[in-house]
Coordinates of C-alpha atoms and ligand atoms in Angstrom, one line a residue:
Chain E
M1308 CA 98.2 77.1 114.9
G1309 CA 100.7 79.8 115.7
K1310 CA 100.4 83.3 117.0
I1311 CA 102.0 86.2 115.2
K1312 CA 103.9 89.1 116.5
V1313 CA 102.6 92.5 115.6
R1314 CA 104.3 95.9 116.1
V1315 CA 102.1 98.9 115.7
K1316 CA 102.2 102.5 116.6
I1317 CA 99.0 103.5 118.2
N1318 CA 98.4 107.2 118.7
G1319 CA 102.2 107.8 118.6
K1320 CA 103.1 105.0 121.0
E1321 CA 104.8 101.9 119.8
R1322 CA 103.9 98.5 121.1
S1323 CA 104.1 94.9 120.1
D1324 CA 102.0 91.9 121.0
E1325 CA 101.7 88.2 120.2
V1326 CA 98.2 87.5 118.9
E1327 CA 96.2 85.0 116.9
P1328 CA 96.2 86.1 113.3
R1329 CA 92.4 85.7 113.1
M1330 CA 92.0 88.6 115.5
L1331 CA 90.5 91.7 114.0
L1332 CA 92.0 95.1 114.5
A1333 CA 88.8 96.4 116.3
H1334 CA 89.0 93.6 118.8
Y1335 CA 92.8 94.0 119.2
L1336 CA 92.3 97.7 120.0
R1337 CA 89.5 97.1 122.4
D1338 CA 90.5 93.9 124.1
V1339 CA 94.3 93.8 124.0
V1340 CA 95.2 97.5 123.9
G1341 CA 92.3 98.6 126.0
A1342 CA 91.4 101.5 123.7
T1343 CA 87.7 101.1 123.9
G1344 CA 86.9 104.4 122.3
T1345 CA 86.7 102.5 119.0
H1346 CA 83.2 101.1 118.9
I1347 CA 81.8 98.0 117.3
G1348 CA 78.4 98.7 115.9
C1349 CA 77.6 96.0 113.4
D1350 CA 80.8 93.9 113.2
T1351 CA 79.7 93.2 109.6
S1352 CA 81.5 96.0 107.7
N1353 CA 78.4 98.2 107.3
C1354 CA 78.2 100.9 109.9
G1355 CA 81.7 102.6 110.3
A1356 CA 81.4 102.9 114.1
C1357 CA 84.8 101.1 114.2
T1358 CA 86.6 103.5 111.9
V1359 CA 90.2 104.2 112.7
V1360 CA 92.9 105.9 110.6
M1361 CA 95.6 103.4 109.4
D1362 CA 98.7 104.9 107.7
G1363 CA 96.7 108.0 107.0
K1364 CA 93.6 106.3 105.6
A1365 CA 90.3 105.8 107.3
V1366 CA 89.3 102.1 107.5
K1367 CA 86.8 99.8 109.1
S1368 CA 88.8 98.2 111.9
C1369 CA 86.3 95.3 112.2
T1370 CA 87.2 94.4 108.6
V1371 CA 91.0 94.5 109.0
L1372 CA 93.0 91.6 110.4
V1373 CA 95.5 92.5 113.0
G1374 CA 98.3 91.2 110.7
Q1375 CA 97.2 93.7 108.1
A1376 CA 98.0 96.5 110.6
N1377 CA 101.4 95.1 111.5
G1378 CA 104.1 97.8 111.1
R1379 CA 101.5 100.5 110.6
E1380 CA 100.5 103.7 112.4
I1381 CA 97.0 103.6 113.9
K1382 CA 95.1 106.7 115.1
T1383 CA 92.1 106.1 117.2
V1384 CA 89.6 108.5 118.8
E1385 CA 91.8 108.5 121.9
G1386 CA 94.5 110.1 119.9
L1387 CA 92.5 113.2 119.0
S1388 CA 92.6 115.2 122.2
Q1389 CA 95.8 116.4 123.7
N1390 CA 96.5 116.8 127.4
G1391 CA 92.8 116.6 128.1
K1392 CA 91.9 119.3 125.6
L1393 CA 89.5 118.4 122.9
S1394 CA 90.7 118.7 119.3
K1395 CA 89.0 121.1 117.0
I1396 CA 87.0 118.4 115.3
Q1397 CA 85.8 117.1 118.7
K1398 CA 84.9 120.7 119.8
A1399 CA 83.0 121.2 116.6
F1400 CA 80.9 118.1 117.1
L1401 CA 80.2 119.2 120.7
D1402 CA 79.3 122.8 119.7
K1403 CA 77.2 121.9 116.7
H1404 CA 75.4 118.9 118.5
G1405 CA 76.9 116.5 116.0
L1406 CA 76.0 113.6 118.3
Q1407 CA 73.2 112.2 120.4
C1408 CA 73.7 108.8 121.8
G1409 CA 77.4 108.9 120.8
Y1410 CA 77.7 105.4 119.5
C1411 CA 78.7 106.4 116.0
T1412 CA 80.7 109.3 117.1
S1413 CA 84.2 107.9 117.4
G1414 CA 83.9 106.6 113.9
M1415 CA 82.4 109.9 112.6
L1416 CA 85.3 111.8 114.2
M1417 CA 87.9 109.6 112.7
A1418 CA 86.4 109.7 109.2
S1419 CA 86.1 113.5 109.5
Y1420 CA 89.7 113.7 110.8
W1421 CA 90.8 111.8 107.6
L1422 CA 88.7 114.0 105.4
L1423 CA 90.1 117.2 106.8
K1424 CA 93.6 116.0 106.5
K1425 CA 93.3 115.5 102.8
N1426 CA 90.8 118.3 102.1
K1427 CA 91.0 121.4 104.4
K1428 CA 87.9 123.0 103.0
P1429 CA 85.4 120.3 101.9
T1430 CA 82.1 121.3 100.4
E1431 CA 78.9 120.0 101.9
E1432 CA 78.7 117.4 99.0
E1433 CA 82.3 116.3 99.8
I1434 CA 81.6 115.9 103.5
R1435 CA 78.5 113.8 102.8
R1436 CA 80.3 111.6 100.3
N1437 CA 83.2 111.1 102.6
L1438 CA 81.0 110.2 105.6
S1439 CA 78.9 107.8 103.5
G1440 CA 80.4 104.7 105.1
N1441 CA 79.4 105.9 108.6
L1442 CA 75.9 105.4 109.8
C1443 CA 74.2 107.4 112.5
R1444 CA 70.8 106.3 113.8
C1445 CA 70.2 109.5 115.9
T1446 CA 71.1 112.8 114.4
G1447 CA 69.8 112.7 110.9
Y1448 CA 73.3 113.7 109.8
Q1449 CA 72.6 117.4 109.4
N1450 CA 74.4 118.4 112.6
I1451 CA 77.3 116.1 111.8
V1452 CA 77.7 117.8 108.4
E1453 CA 77.5 121.2 110.2
A1454 CA 80.1 120.1 112.7
V1455 CA 82.6 119.1 110.0
K1456 CA 82.1 122.4 108.2
Y1457 CA 82.6 124.2 111.5
A1458 CA 85.7 122.1 112.3
S1459 CA 87.1 123.1 108.9
E1460 CA 86.5 126.8 109.7
L1461 CA 88.1 126.4 113.1
I1462 CA 91.2 124.8 111.6
E1463 CA 91.4 127.5 108.9
K1464 CA 91.1 130.3 111.5
E1465 CA 93.3 128.9 114.3
G1466 CA 95.5 126.4 112.6
E1467 CA 95.6 122.6 113.0
E1468 CA 97.8 122.1 116.0
E1469 CA 96.4 124.6 118.5
E1470 CA 93.9 122.9 120.7
V1471 CA 90.9 124.6 122.3
V1472 CA 90.1 124.1 125.9
V1473 CA 86.6 123.0 126.6
E1474 CA 84.9 123.5 130.0
S1475 CA 83.6 120.3 131.3
Q1476 CA 79.8 120.4 131.6
Chain W
M452 CA 81.1 89.3 99.0
N453 CA 78.2 88.1 96.9
G454 CA 75.3 90.6 97.1
I455 CA 72.9 87.8 97.9
I456 CA 75.0 86.1 100.6
Y457 CA 75.5 89.6 101.9
V458 CA 71.9 90.1 102.7
I459 CA 71.6 86.7 104.4
F460 CA 74.6 87.8 106.3
I461 CA 73.2 91.1 107.6
V462 CA 70.0 89.6 108.8
S463 CA 71.2 86.3 110.3
A464 CA 72.8 85.5 113.6
M465 CA 76.5 85.0 113.0
T466 CA 79.9 84.2 114.3
I467 CA 82.1 87.2 114.2
T468 CA 85.5 85.7 114.4
P469 CA 87.1 83.8 111.6
S470 CA 88.2 80.2 112.2
V471 CA 91.9 79.6 113.0
F472 CA 94.4 80.0 110.2
E473 CA 98.1 80.4 109.5
Y474 CA 99.1 83.9 108.1
Y475 CA 101.8 84.7 105.6
T476 CA 103.0 88.0 104.2
P477 CA 105.0 87.4 101.1
S478 CA 106.8 90.5 99.7
T479 CA 107.1 89.4 96.1
M480 CA 104.7 87.8 93.7
V481 CA 107.0 84.7 93.3
E482 CA 106.8 84.1 97.1
A483 CA 103.1 84.4 96.9
V484 CA 102.8 81.9 94.1
N485 CA 105.1 79.5 95.9
L486 CA 102.9 79.6 99.0
L487 CA 99.8 79.0 96.8
E488 CA 101.5 76.1 95.3
K489 CA 102.5 74.7 98.6
Y490 CA 99.1 74.9 100.4
G491 CA 96.8 74.4 97.4
D492 CA 93.1 74.4 98.1
E493 CA 93.6 75.1 101.8
A494 CA 95.1 78.6 101.0
K495 CA 93.5 81.8 99.9
L496 CA 95.0 85.1 98.9
L497 CA 94.0 88.2 100.9
A498 CA 94.4 91.6 99.2
G499 CA 92.3 94.2 100.9
G500 CA 90.1 91.7 102.7
Q501 CA 87.0 93.7 102.1
S502 CA 85.2 90.7 100.5
L503 CA 87.1 87.9 102.1
I504 CA 87.2 88.9 105.7
P505 CA 83.3 89.3 106.0
L506 CA 83.0 85.8 104.5
M507 CA 85.6 84.4 107.0
K508 CA 83.8 86.1 109.9
M509 CA 80.6 84.4 108.9
R510 CA 82.5 81.2 108.4
F511 CA 81.2 81.0 104.8
A512 CA 84.9 80.7 104.0
S513 CA 87.1 78.6 106.2
I514 CA 90.7 78.8 105.2
S515 CA 93.7 77.2 106.8
H516 CA 96.3 79.4 105.2
V517 CA 95.8 83.1 104.5
I518 CA 98.3 84.6 102.2
D519 CA 98.2 88.4 102.6
I520 CA 99.5 89.9 99.4
S521 CA 98.9 93.5 100.3
R522 CA 102.6 94.2 100.9
I523 CA 103.7 93.2 97.5
E524 CA 104.8 96.6 96.2
E525 CA 105.5 95.5 92.7
M526 CA 101.8 94.9 92.2
D527 CA 100.6 98.5 93.0
Y528 CA 100.7 100.9 90.1
I529 CA 98.8 102.6 87.3
K530 CA 100.7 103.1 84.0
E531 CA 99.7 104.1 80.6
D532 CA 101.9 103.7 77.4
S533 CA 101.1 104.0 73.7
N534 CA 99.2 100.7 73.7
R535 CA 97.5 100.3 76.9
L536 CA 96.5 101.2 80.5
S537 CA 98.0 98.8 83.0
I538 CA 96.6 98.6 86.5
G539 CA 98.5 96.6 89.2
A540 CA 96.1 94.2 90.9
L541 CA 96.9 95.7 94.3
T542 CA 95.9 99.2 93.4
T543 CA 93.2 100.2 95.8
V544 CA 89.8 101.2 94.6
D545 CA 90.4 104.6 96.2
E546 CA 93.7 105.0 94.3
L547 CA 92.0 104.0 91.1
G548 CA 89.2 106.7 91.5
S549 CA 91.8 109.3 92.5
S550 CA 94.3 108.7 89.7
V551 CA 94.7 111.6 87.3
T552 CA 95.3 109.3 84.3
I553 CA 92.0 107.6 85.0
K554 CA 90.2 110.8 85.6
N555 CA 91.4 112.4 82.4
R556 CA 90.9 109.6 80.0
Y557 CA 89.0 106.7 81.5
M558 CA 85.9 108.3 82.9
I559 CA 84.0 105.0 82.9
I560 CA 86.5 103.5 85.3
K561 CA 86.4 106.5 87.6
E562 CA 82.6 106.5 87.6
A563 CA 82.5 102.9 88.7
A564 CA 85.4 103.2 91.2
D565 CA 83.8 106.2 93.0
Q566 CA 80.5 104.3 93.4
I567 CA 82.0 101.1 94.9
A568 CA 81.0 100.6 98.5
D569 CA 82.0 103.6 100.7
P570 CA 85.3 105.6 101.1
L571 CA 86.4 103.3 104.0
V572 CA 86.0 100.1 102.1
R573 CA 87.6 101.8 99.0
N574 CA 90.7 102.6 101.1
M575 CA 91.3 98.9 101.6
G576 CA 89.7 97.0 98.7
T577 CA 91.8 96.4 95.6
V578 CA 91.1 96.3 91.9
G579 CA 92.4 92.7 91.7
G580 CA 90.2 91.6 94.6
N581 CA 87.2 93.2 93.1
I582 CA 87.7 91.3 89.9
S583 CA 89.0 88.0 91.3
H584 CA 86.2 87.6 93.8
G585 CA 83.9 86.8 90.9
D586 CA 80.9 88.5 92.5
P587 CA 78.4 89.4 89.8
A588 CA 77.4 92.4 92.0
N589 CA 81.0 93.9 92.0
D590 CA 81.3 96.9 89.8
L591 CA 84.7 96.6 88.1
P592 CA 84.1 93.3 86.2
A593 CA 81.4 94.8 83.9
V594 CA 83.6 97.9 83.3
M595 CA 86.5 95.6 82.3
L596 CA 84.2 93.5 80.0
S597 CA 82.9 96.6 78.2
L598 CA 86.5 97.8 77.7
D599 CA 87.7 94.4 76.4
A600 CA 90.3 94.2 79.2
T601 CA 92.8 91.4 79.6
F602 CA 93.8 89.9 82.9
M603 CA 97.5 88.9 83.5
V604 CA 97.9 85.9 85.6
Q605 CA 100.9 84.2 87.1
G606 CA 101.1 80.6 88.3
K607 CA 103.8 78.2 89.3
N608 CA 104.3 77.1 85.7
G609 CA 104.5 80.6 84.2
G610 CA 102.2 83.4 83.1
K611 CA 99.1 83.6 80.9
E612 CA 96.6 86.1 79.7
I613 CA 92.8 85.7 80.2
K614 CA 90.4 87.8 78.4
A615 CA 87.8 89.5 80.6
E616 CA 85.0 87.7 78.6
D617 CA 86.5 84.3 79.4
F618 CA 87.2 85.1 83.1
F619 CA 83.8 85.0 84.9
V620 CA 82.6 81.5 85.0
D621 CA 79.8 81.5 87.6
S622 CA 78.8 83.2 90.8
L623 CA 82.1 83.5 92.8
I624 CA 83.9 81.3 90.3
T625 CA 86.5 82.6 87.9
A626 CA 88.9 81.1 85.4
L627 CA 91.7 81.5 88.0
E628 CA 93.2 78.2 89.2
P629 CA 93.6 77.9 93.0
N630 CA 97.4 78.3 92.6
E631 CA 97.2 81.4 90.3
I632 CA 97.4 85.1 91.1
L633 CA 96.0 88.0 89.0
Y634 CA 98.8 90.6 88.9
E635 CA 97.7 93.1 86.3
I636 CA 94.7 94.4 84.4
R637 CA 95.3 95.6 80.9
V638 CA 92.9 97.9 79.1
P639 CA 93.4 99.0 75.5
K640 CA 94.5 102.6 75.4
M641 CA 91.6 105.0 74.9
V642 CA 91.6 106.2 71.3
K643 CA 90.2 109.4 69.7
R644 CA 86.4 109.6 69.7
Q645 CA 86.0 107.0 72.4
G646 CA 83.7 107.5 75.4
G647 CA 82.3 105.4 78.2
A648 CA 79.8 105.6 81.1
Y649 CA 78.9 103.5 84.1
I650 CA 75.4 104.0 85.5
K651 CA 74.7 102.3 88.8
H652 CA 71.2 102.1 90.3
K653 CA 71.4 101.4 94.1
K654 CA 69.0 101.5 97.0
S655 CA 71.2 103.3 99.5
A656 CA 74.6 105.0 99.8
G657 CA 77.5 102.6 99.8
D658 CA 75.5 99.6 98.6
F659 CA 75.8 97.1 95.8
S660 CA 73.5 97.8 92.9
V661 CA 70.0 96.8 92.0
A662 CA 71.6 96.8 88.5
A663 CA 74.4 98.7 86.8
V664 CA 75.5 99.1 83.2
A665 CA 78.9 99.8 81.6
S666 CA 78.9 101.2 78.0
N667 CA 82.0 101.8 75.9
I668 CA 81.6 103.4 72.5
I669 CA 84.0 104.5 69.7
V670 CA 82.6 106.6 66.8
D671 CA 84.0 107.8 63.5
G672 CA 84.3 111.4 62.3
D673 CA 80.6 111.4 61.3
G674 CA 79.4 110.2 64.6
K675 CA 78.7 106.6 63.4
I676 CA 79.4 103.9 66.0
I677 CA 82.4 101.8 65.0
K678 CA 82.7 99.7 68.2
V679 CA 80.5 99.2 71.2
G680 CA 80.8 97.2 74.4
V681 CA 78.0 96.9 76.9
A682 CA 78.2 94.9 80.1
L683 CA 75.8 94.4 83.0
T684 CA 76.3 94.1 86.8
S685 CA 74.0 92.3 89.4
V686 CA 71.6 90.8 86.9
G687 CA 72.9 87.2 86.5
P688 CA 75.2 84.6 88.1
T689 CA 78.1 86.5 86.4
P690 CA 78.6 89.9 85.0
I691 CA 77.2 89.8 81.5
K692 CA 78.8 91.1 78.3
S693 CA 76.1 91.8 75.8
T694 CA 76.4 89.9 72.5
R695 CA 73.7 91.9 70.8
A696 CA 74.9 95.5 71.3
E697 CA 77.3 95.5 68.4
G698 CA 74.8 94.1 65.9
I699 CA 72.1 96.6 66.8
L700 CA 74.4 99.7 67.0
A701 CA 77.4 99.3 64.8
G702 CA 77.5 101.6 61.8
K703 CA 74.7 103.8 63.1
K704 CA 74.4 107.2 64.8
L705 CA 72.8 106.9 68.2
T706 CA 69.3 108.4 68.5
E707 CA 67.0 108.2 71.5
E708 CA 64.9 105.7 69.6
L709 CA 67.9 103.5 68.7
A710 CA 69.2 103.6 72.3
A711 CA 65.7 102.6 73.6
E712 CA 65.6 99.7 71.0
A713 CA 69.1 98.5 72.0
A714 CA 68.1 98.8 75.7
R715 CA 65.1 96.6 75.2
S716 CA 67.0 94.0 73.4
I717 CA 70.1 93.9 75.7
T718 CA 67.7 93.6 78.7
E719 CA 66.6 90.3 77.3
E720 CA 70.2 89.0 77.8
S721 CA 70.0 89.5 81.6
D722 CA 69.0 86.8 84.0
P723 CA 68.3 88.5 87.4
V724 CA 66.8 86.8 90.4
S725 CA 64.2 88.1 92.8
D726 CA 65.8 89.2 96.1
F727 CA 66.2 91.9 98.7
Y728 CA 67.1 94.3 95.9
G729 CA 63.9 93.8 94.0
S730 CA 61.8 91.5 91.9
I731 CA 62.9 90.2 88.5
D732 CA 60.4 92.5 86.8
Y733 CA 61.6 95.5 88.7
K734 CA 65.2 94.8 88.0
K735 CA 64.5 94.4 84.3
K736 CA 62.7 97.8 84.2
V737 CA 65.6 99.5 86.0
L738 CA 68.0 97.8 83.6
R739 CA 66.2 98.9 80.5
F740 CA 66.2 102.4 81.7
I741 CA 69.9 102.6 82.7
I742 CA 71.2 100.7 79.6
K743 CA 69.6 103.5 77.6
E744 CA 71.0 106.2 79.9
S745 CA 74.5 104.7 79.8
L746 CA 74.5 104.4 76.0
V747 CA 73.4 108.0 75.6
A748 CA 76.1 109.2 78.0
A749 CA 78.9 107.1 76.4
Y750 CA 77.9 108.2 72.9
K751 CA 77.9 111.9 73.9
R752 CA 81.3 111.5 75.5
A753 CA 82.7 109.7 72.4
K754 CA 81.5 112.5 70.2
E755 CA 83.0 115.1 72.5
A756 CA 86.3 113.3 72.6
Q757 CA 86.9 114.2 69.0
Ligands
FAD1592 C1 80.1 97.2 103.0 C2 80.7 96.8 101.7 C3 80.1 97.2 100.5 C4 80.6 96.9 99.3 N1 80.0 97.4 98.2 C5 80.6 97.1 97.0 C6 80.0 97.7 95.8 O1 79.1 98.5 95.8 N2 80.6 97.4 94.6 C7 81.7 96.6 94.5 O2 82.2 96.3 93.4 N3 82.2 96.0 95.6 C8 81.7 96.3 96.9 N4 82.2 95.7 98.0 C9 83.4 94.8 97.8 C10 84.7 95.5 97.8 O3 84.8 96.4 96.7 C11 85.9 94.6 97.9 O4 86.9 95.4 98.2 C12 86.3 94.0 96.7 O5 85.3 93.2 96.1 C13 87.4 93.0 97.0 O6 88.7 93.5 97.0 P1 89.7 93.1 98.2 O7 91.0 93.6 97.7 O8 89.2 93.6 99.4 O9 89.7 91.5 98.0 P2 89.8 90.4 99.1 O10 88.6 90.5 100.0 O11 91.1 90.5 99.8 O12 89.7 89.1 98.2 C14 88.5 88.8 97.5 C15 88.8 87.5 96.7 O13 89.7 87.7 95.7 C16 90.8 86.9 95.8 N5 91.9 87.7 95.3 C17 92.2 89.0 95.8 N6 93.3 89.5 95.1 C18 93.6 88.6 94.2 C19 94.6 88.5 93.2 N7 95.5 89.6 93.0 N8 94.8 87.4 92.4 C20 93.9 86.3 92.7 N9 93.0 86.3 93.6 C21 92.8 87.4 94.4 C22 90.9 86.5 97.2 O14 91.5 85.2 97.4 C23 89.4 86.4 97.6 O15 88.9 85.2 97.2 C24 81.7 96.0 99.2 C25 82.3 95.5 100.4 C26 81.8 95.9 101.6 C27 82.4 95.4 102.9
FES1593 S1 81.5 97.7 113.4 FE1 82.9 97.8 111.8 S2 81.6 98.6 110.2 FE2 80.2 98.3 111.8
FES1594 S1 74.6 109.7 117.7 FE1 73.6 107.9 118.0 S2 74.2 106.7 116.3 FE2 75.0 108.6 115.9

């Protein structure tokens, strides 16, 4: 059975690879591209840890065949920070303690990134609805919701592109 | 994915990579039909993959030829003309729920779409896939039954129409032949004084339902019911279109008592099984309650849509 050639743009960089069509996008990102920031929590389409943004829409990369991603733009958690500076959404998660173990965090960040792209000022209800495909076993969600609200404020105040430097701890 | 299989799937040890297959990406419907014709039973269409990929990962479905139809642009649209609403099969569930046409005039469809799975699954899953999968736990089939929708199908030897009520044959089995593709869903255009509601009872966010009910009602100027369609999700091997609703409700104004009587009777048409989502008894209790709730909501909307 043949391999297929896929061309994708991952975090702004184009690449192409020959892969088996049965490979899933999550495994392609982690094992072929080496972008291990995308986590696999359940591998059964339930938890959202593997969330990436594909052509502007947040999807579960464990439930996308690599062929479905062919020709598309993928944004993963590695694409959020710029030159070592955390993005506003990342800073907000840090400041508001929107994570504990961190396993769900890359998925939460990508789902939040997608939400804030389409809705700059989401209400609490909208935040909760939009993150309903992402499970967190640690935080109880409250601080995640706070973080997304705070990120929305930061973006409103300081604009989207400007990145904030965060001191390493 | 079938709600029942789904639970087995979550709790069992599993393989996480599909078996080997050849992969095709037709860009027109004709190409897709030709591929189906060529590979027959060994082929399967993949739209959003949100039902099929989980099955392939568990190896419940082992397919040698996967035909990815998601790039067929001519099958992705929502249009309304003087007779009907036409939904291209590749419209995603998210696009369906976000459509202004749907929001303004087809609340019942929006209510169902917004409650399907979670936003991430809705970004990939399609209307055609949700219907063609034949899962009695999927939400759009009951909505389409209540609205008397028609499914437009294309095969090698031409096209045909299948009424929603003739489409769902058994669990995961539909009237589609292996070499046929569903390309459009047609819903009669909403008329004056028509209202609908979809009530879904679920255990947790993003889940399939314990039970769900679609009600579609048209009233006359006096508030008497002229036409009613009620269909049920998750309570039988297929979605179930009530055959009793019309007889009980037609020609009458809906009162609380009448809605309760109809709910009791329609519940008897259900055939749920005892599983992870609840016992038979529990499901019937839930069902009776939400049938009433959905009738009352649909009736209110029909009267307000004067
Ligand atoms: C975590 C999770 C939760 C979910 N919860 C719900 C829920 O609450 N309610 C609900 O309704 N659904 C739910 N689903 C299912 C989801 O909505 C699927 O997207 C949908 O059922 C299938 O659409 P798809 O485009 O992904 O189809 P696919 O998975 O691509 O295909 C499904 C089946 O339909 C066939 N098919 C697809 N398109 C066509 C076509 N145009 N013509 C002929 N055959 C076709 C395929 O060959 C396949 O057999 C859930 C899924 C997941 C992963
Ligand atoms: S790893 Fe993809 S949804 Fe859990
Ligand atoms: S921080 Fe541990 S799962 Fe969310």
